[in-house]
XYZ file of C-alpha atoms in Angstrom:
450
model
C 0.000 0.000 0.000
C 0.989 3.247 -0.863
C 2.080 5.950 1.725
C -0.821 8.323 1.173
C -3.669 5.522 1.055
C -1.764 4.393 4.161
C -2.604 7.809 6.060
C -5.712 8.122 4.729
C -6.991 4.231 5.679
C -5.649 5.123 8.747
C -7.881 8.189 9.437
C -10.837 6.629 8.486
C -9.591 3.303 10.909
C -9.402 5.576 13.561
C -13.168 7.472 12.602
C -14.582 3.907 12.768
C -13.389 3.121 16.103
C -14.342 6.277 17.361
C -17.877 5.745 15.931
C -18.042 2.493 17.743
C -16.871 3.652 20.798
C -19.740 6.837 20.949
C -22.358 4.507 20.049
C -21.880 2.528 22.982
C -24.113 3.178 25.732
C -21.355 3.742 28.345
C -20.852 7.003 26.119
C -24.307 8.492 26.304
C -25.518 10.036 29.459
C -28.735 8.197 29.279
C -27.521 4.767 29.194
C -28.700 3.969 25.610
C -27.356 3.959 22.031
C -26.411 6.629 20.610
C -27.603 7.409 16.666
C -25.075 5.605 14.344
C -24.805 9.272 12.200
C -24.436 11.126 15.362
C -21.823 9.124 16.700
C -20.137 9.090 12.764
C -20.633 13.028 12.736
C -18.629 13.271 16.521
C -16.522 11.157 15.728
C -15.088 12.386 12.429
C -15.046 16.367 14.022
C -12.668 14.721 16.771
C -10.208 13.055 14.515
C -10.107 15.701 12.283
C -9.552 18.009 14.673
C -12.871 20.351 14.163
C -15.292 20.694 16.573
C -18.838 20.586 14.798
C -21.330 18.967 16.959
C -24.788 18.159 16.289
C -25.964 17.556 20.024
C -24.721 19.069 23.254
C -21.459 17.286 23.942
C -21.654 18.153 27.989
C -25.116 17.079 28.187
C -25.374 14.530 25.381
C -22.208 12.106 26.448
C -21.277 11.009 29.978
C -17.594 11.269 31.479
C -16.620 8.384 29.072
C -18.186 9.746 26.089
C -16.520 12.694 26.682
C -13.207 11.001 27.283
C -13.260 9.156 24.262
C -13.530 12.497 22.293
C -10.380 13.948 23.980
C -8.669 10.894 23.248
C -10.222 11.083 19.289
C -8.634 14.664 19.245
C -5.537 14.063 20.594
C -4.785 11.606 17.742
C -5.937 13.307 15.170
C -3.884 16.533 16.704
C -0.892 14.490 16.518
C -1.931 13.022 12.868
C -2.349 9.224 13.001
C 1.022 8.457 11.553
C 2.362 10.220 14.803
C 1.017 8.595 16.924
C 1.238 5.037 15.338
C 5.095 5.726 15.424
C 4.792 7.055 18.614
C 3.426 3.419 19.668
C 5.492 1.606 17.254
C 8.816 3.321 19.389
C 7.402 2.302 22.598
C 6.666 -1.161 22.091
C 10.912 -1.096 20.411
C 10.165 -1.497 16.793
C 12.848 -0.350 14.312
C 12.081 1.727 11.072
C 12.288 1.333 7.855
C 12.387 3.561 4.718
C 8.371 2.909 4.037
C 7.750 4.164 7.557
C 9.981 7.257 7.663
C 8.457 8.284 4.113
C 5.051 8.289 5.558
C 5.885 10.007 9.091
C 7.475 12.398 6.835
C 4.502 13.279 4.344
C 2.278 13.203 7.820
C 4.453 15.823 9.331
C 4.537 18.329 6.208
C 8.507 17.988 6.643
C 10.565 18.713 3.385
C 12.894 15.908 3.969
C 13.234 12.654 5.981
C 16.283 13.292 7.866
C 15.447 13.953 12.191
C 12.095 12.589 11.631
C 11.881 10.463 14.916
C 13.506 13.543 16.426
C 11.385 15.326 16.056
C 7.879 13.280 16.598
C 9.376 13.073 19.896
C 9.937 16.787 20.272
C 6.417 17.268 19.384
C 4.803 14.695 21.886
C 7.197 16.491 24.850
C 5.479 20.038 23.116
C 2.166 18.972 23.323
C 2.202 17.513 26.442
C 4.299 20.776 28.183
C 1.482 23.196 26.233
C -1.651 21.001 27.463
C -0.482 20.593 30.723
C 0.214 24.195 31.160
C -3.288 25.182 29.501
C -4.697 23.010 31.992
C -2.881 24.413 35.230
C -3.918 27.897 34.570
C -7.781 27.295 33.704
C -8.240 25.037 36.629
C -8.404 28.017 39.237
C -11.308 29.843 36.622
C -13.134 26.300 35.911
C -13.011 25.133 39.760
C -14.153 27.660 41.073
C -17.434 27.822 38.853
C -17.858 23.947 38.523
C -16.219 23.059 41.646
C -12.770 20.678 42.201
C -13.825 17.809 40.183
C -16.314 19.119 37.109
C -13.458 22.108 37.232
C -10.207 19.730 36.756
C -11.941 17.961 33.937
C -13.313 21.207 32.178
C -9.875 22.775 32.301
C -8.845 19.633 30.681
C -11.625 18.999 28.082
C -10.642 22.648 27.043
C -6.821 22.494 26.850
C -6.447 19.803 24.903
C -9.159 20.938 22.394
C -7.900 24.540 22.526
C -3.824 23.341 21.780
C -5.364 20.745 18.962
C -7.385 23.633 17.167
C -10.754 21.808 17.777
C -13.905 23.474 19.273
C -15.561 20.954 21.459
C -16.962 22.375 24.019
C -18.704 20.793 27.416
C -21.004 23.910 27.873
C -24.205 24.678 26.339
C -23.330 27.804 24.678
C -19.587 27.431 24.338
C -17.258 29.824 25.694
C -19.426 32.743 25.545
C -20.821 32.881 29.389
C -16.424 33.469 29.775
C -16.504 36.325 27.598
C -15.500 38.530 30.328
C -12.812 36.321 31.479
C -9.486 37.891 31.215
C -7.650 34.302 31.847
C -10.141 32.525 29.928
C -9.735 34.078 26.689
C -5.630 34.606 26.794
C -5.497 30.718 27.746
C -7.515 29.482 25.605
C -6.492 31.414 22.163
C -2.934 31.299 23.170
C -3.332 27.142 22.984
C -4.933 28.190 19.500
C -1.911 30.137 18.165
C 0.514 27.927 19.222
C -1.248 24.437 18.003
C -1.964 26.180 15.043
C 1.598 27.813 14.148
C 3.225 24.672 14.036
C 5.525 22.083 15.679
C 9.071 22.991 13.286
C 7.773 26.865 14.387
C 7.810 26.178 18.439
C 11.328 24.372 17.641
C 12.836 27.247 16.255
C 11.478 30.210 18.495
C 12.609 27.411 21.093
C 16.025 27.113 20.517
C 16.563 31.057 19.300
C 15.506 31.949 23.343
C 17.847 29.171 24.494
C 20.856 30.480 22.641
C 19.376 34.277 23.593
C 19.829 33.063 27.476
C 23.661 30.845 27.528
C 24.366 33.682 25.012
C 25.641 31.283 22.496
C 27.800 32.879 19.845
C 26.347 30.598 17.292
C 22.687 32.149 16.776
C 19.707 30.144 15.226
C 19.599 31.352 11.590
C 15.258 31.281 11.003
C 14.059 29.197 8.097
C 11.884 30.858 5.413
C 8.975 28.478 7.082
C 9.587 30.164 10.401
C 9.384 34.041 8.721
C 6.518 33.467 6.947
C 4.263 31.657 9.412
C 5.200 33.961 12.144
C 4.982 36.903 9.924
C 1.555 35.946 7.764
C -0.220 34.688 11.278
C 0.495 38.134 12.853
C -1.188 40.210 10.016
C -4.261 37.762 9.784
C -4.353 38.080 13.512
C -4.371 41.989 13.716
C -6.161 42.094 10.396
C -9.134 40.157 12.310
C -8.982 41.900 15.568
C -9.396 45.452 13.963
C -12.183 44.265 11.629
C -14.524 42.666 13.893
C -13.682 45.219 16.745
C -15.060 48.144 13.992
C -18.053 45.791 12.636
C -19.843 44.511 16.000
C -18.665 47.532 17.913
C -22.194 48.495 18.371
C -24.413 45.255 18.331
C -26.081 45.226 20.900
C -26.207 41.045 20.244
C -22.634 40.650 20.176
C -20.293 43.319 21.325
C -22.356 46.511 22.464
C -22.932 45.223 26.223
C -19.364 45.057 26.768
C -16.833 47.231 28.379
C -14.156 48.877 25.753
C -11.125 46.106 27.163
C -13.704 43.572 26.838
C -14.606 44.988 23.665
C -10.836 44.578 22.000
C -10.557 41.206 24.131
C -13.911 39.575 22.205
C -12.439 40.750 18.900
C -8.976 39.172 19.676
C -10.808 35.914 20.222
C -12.610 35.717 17.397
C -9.813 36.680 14.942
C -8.026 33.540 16.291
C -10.786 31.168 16.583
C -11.300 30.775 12.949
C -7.487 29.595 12.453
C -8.629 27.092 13.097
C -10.534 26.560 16.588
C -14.330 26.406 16.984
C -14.291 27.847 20.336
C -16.483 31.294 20.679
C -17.572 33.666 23.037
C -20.321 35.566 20.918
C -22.906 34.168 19.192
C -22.393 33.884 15.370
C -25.594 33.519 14.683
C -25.907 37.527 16.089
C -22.902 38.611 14.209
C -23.325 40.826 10.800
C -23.045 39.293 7.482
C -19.740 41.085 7.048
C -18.116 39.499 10.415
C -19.190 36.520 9.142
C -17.527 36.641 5.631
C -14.795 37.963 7.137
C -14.929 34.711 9.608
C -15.150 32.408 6.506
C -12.114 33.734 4.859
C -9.922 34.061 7.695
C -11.074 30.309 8.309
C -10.584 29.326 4.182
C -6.613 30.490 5.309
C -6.461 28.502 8.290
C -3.289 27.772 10.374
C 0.464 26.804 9.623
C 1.725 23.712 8.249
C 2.829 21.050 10.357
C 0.107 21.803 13.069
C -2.702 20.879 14.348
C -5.061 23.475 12.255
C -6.528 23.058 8.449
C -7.219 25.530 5.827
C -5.525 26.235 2.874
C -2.676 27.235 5.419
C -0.814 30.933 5.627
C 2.535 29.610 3.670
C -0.029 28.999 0.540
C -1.459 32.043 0.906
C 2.231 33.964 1.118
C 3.375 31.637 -2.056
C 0.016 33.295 -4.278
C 0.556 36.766 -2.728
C 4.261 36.217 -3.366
C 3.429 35.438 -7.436
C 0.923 37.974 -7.979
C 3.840 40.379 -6.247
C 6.423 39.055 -8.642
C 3.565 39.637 -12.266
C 2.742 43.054 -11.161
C 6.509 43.811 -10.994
C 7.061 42.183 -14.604
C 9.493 39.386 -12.861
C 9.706 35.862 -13.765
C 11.210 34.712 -10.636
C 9.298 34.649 -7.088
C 11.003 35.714 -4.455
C 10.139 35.967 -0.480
C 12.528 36.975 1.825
C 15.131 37.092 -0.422
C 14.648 33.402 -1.585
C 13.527 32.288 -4.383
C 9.988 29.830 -4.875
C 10.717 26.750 -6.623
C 8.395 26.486 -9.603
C 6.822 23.016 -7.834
C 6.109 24.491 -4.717
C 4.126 27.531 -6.812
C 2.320 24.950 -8.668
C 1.081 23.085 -5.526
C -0.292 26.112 -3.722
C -2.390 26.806 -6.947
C -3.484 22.935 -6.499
C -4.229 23.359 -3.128
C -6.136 26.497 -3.601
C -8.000 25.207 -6.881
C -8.910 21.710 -5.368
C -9.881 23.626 -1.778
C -12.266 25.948 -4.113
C -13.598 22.828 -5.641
C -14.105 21.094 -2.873
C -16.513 24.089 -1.194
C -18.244 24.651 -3.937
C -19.452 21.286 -4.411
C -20.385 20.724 -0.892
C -22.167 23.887 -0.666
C -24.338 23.416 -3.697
C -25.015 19.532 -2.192
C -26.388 20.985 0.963
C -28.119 23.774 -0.671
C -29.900 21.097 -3.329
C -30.594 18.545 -0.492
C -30.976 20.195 2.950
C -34.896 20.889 3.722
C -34.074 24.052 5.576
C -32.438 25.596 2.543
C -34.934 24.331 0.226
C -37.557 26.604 2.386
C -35.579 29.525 1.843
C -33.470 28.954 -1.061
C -31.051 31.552 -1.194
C -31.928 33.030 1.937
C -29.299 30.590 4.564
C -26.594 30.667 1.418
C -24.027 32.407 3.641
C -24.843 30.048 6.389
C -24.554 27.092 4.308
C -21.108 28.642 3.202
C -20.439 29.166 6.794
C -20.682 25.899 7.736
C -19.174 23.738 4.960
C -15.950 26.360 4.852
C -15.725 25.483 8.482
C -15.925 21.804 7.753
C -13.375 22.054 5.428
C -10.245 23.793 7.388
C -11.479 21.909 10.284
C -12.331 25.348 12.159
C -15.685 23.603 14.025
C -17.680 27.242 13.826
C -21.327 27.383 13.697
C -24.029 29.861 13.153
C -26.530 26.743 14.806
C -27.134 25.092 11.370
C -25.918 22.243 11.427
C -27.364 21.098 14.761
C -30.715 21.054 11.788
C -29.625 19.397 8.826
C -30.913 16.856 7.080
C -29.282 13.233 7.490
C -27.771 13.950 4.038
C -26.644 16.817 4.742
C -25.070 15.727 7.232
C -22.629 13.122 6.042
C -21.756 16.088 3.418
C -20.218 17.545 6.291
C -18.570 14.308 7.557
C -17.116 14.211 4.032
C -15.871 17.514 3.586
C -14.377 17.432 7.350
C -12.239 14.308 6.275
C -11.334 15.745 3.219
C -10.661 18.783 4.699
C -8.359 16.861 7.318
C -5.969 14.750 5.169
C -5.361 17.037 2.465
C -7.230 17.297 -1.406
C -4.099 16.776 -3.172
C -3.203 13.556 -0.315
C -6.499 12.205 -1.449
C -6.178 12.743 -5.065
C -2.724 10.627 -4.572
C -3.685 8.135 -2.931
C -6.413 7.651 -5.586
C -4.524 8.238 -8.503
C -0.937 7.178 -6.803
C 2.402 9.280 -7.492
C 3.051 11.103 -11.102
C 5.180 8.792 -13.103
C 8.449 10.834 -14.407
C 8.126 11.054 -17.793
C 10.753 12.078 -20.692
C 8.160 13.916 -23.087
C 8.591 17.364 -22.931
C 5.506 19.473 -25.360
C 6.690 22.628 -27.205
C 5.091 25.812 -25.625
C 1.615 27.661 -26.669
C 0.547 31.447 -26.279
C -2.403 31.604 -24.294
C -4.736 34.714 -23.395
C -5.399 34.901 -19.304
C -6.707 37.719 -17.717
């Protein structure tokens, strides 16, 4: 078997355990079985890392239910290859090529070489950020839920918060913590960091160790490192400012609040959608500009090599970079004074292309098939759009529509969530398999674009 049919069987092994598991009645807070698509629906928006829920997740799952979905996102944070090797270590298996071919592809890295390296520099990560998310939103969470329903929120919420998914074990989210100072800087600060990625942590990790023994030799940053760091801070501050002047004065959304609180709320929601479901406004009160602004931001998603989805922010440097470079007349693209191989240009069109596709599709599916649409057609478009874009980077935002969908609908969203999760142009490889090289080379053609 090839490597990418490898990591994609192995997603889908690991949905179909986790729909077992949440049908079981030890899962469901009533003692029964739970329904097969709403255990399929959970269970995909755990491995994939997204956070859309069709029932109340506190209310609709006991401890164990709830259990199994942290343990669901934690794999699919860590990307099923990971943690298979991660096993595969601990039990004292060696590797071969086959194996460090597929970690590699799993992890986004460019090469093979420090591979198990650095899986194990990513499990130490995770554990150090998830433990430390959980420390500091125990004192908030205990103190509302008391000692025991506290420890296990603070939990529940750092390991979906550093994994970029949006479960949630209250009713309405995050949003009765809108006012919560520690709450909010916790909780999104998991978000950036799971969502910057793992070779990105590395880096800014050992530039402030050789900062403090004042090594000579400094840490040179990679062109990864400048333009995730550099493309996340603009989104970010891009975000704040827009949804801090749009909901300013709704009185649904942002009016009650206090100025601080104000620019605190719009922080949060310019990081959620990159790619975290967690909110602390309702979306369903939010204008129709927030919430296009929400559905691009989320279409951009996080970094690669972490836990979020999207088309991710190197892509969108790589187009930006290529428009930059026809404007100016150049045939070279250059960022940071390196030049874009021609591949790598050619893949971010693919991934942008085969995203678009992939959107569009299940937007018009829903649209043709989804009862509530076809009572209003046109009239829940941007939700629709809302929803399946948030699918797609694995984001977990809702304006409440999904919770209604048809069955149909529903396993539209399933799809585009595991789609979404291992990668269009993974798919279409593991379908197709690799390009064979080829010695034909066609003479060139004119052709009129624009």
């Amino acid at each position: 078997m090839t490597v990418p049919r490898t990591i994609c069987f192995g997603f889908l092994a690991v949905i179909t355990f986790g729909t077992i598991l949440l049908m079981l009645p030890i899962s469901m807070s009533n003692g029964g079985w739970s329904d097969p698509v709403t255990a399929l629906f959970t269970s995909t928006s755990a491995v994939c890392v997204t956070g859309l829920s069709v029932v109340d997740v506190g209310k609709y799952y006991s401890f164990w239910g709830q259990l199994f979905i942290v343990l669901l996102v934690q794999v699919g944070g860590l990307g099923y290859m990971s943690v298979t090797t991660f096993l595969l270590l601990v039990l004292g298996r060696k590797f071969g090529l086959k194996d460090k071919i597929a970690l590699q592809q799993s992890l986004d890295m460019p090469g093979m070489a420090g591979a198990i390296p650095l899986l194990r520099s990513i499990i130490a990560t995770t554990l150090l950020f998830e433990l430390t998310g959980v420390f500091l939103l125990m004192p908030v969470f205990v103190k509302d839920l008391g000692f025991q329903a506290g420890v296990w929120s603070a939990i529940f919420h750092s390991v979906n918060s550093f994994n970029n998914a949006g479960f949630s074990l209250f009713s309405d989210n995050l949003i009765g913590y809108v006012r919560s100072p520690m709450v909010n800087f916790v909780v999104s600060t998991l978000i950036i960091f799971g969502g910057i990625g793992y070779q990105v942590i590395m880096e800014m990790y050992y530039w402030m160790r050789d900062r403090i023994t004042k090594n000579p030799v400094c840490v040179v940053f990679s062109l990864n490192f400048k333009v995730a760091t550099s493309t996340t801070l603009f989104l970010l501050i891009f975000g704040t400012l827009a949804f801090l002047c749009i909901e300013f004065n709704n009185p649904e959304t942002f009016g009650p609040l206090s100025f601080p609180e104000k620019i605190m709320a719009a922080w949060f929601q310019s990081v959620v959608p990159r790619t975290a479901g967690f909110n602390t406004v309702d979306y369903a009160r939010m204008h129709a500009a927030s919430l296009f602004i929400t559905i691009v931001l989320m279409y951009l998603g996080a970094s690669p090599g972490s836990t979020g989805g999207g088309i991710k922010t190197t892509t969108l440097r790589v187009l930006f970079s290529s428009t930059r470079a026809v404007l100016q007349g150049r045939e070279e693209v250059h960022c940071y004074d390196r030049q874009i191989p021609l591949a790598l240009i050619l893949k971010a069109v693919g991934v942008v292309v085969g995203s678009l596709i992939l959107v569009l599709v299940s937007t018009t599916l829903i649209a043709l098939t989804d009862p509530i649409a076809l009572k209003a057609p046109g009239g829940d478009f941007i939700q629709i759009l809302f929803e399946v874009v948030s699918a797609f980077a694995t984001v977990g935002l809702s304006t409440g529509y999904t919770a209604g969908m048809s069955v149909p609908a529903k396993l539209i969203i399933v799809l585009t969530m595991y789609l979404g999760r291992v990668g269009v142009l993974l798919l279409m490889s593991a379908i197709f398999g690799d390009p064979k090289p080829t010695a034909v080379r066609y003479p060139e053609a004119n052709l009129l674009v624009g």
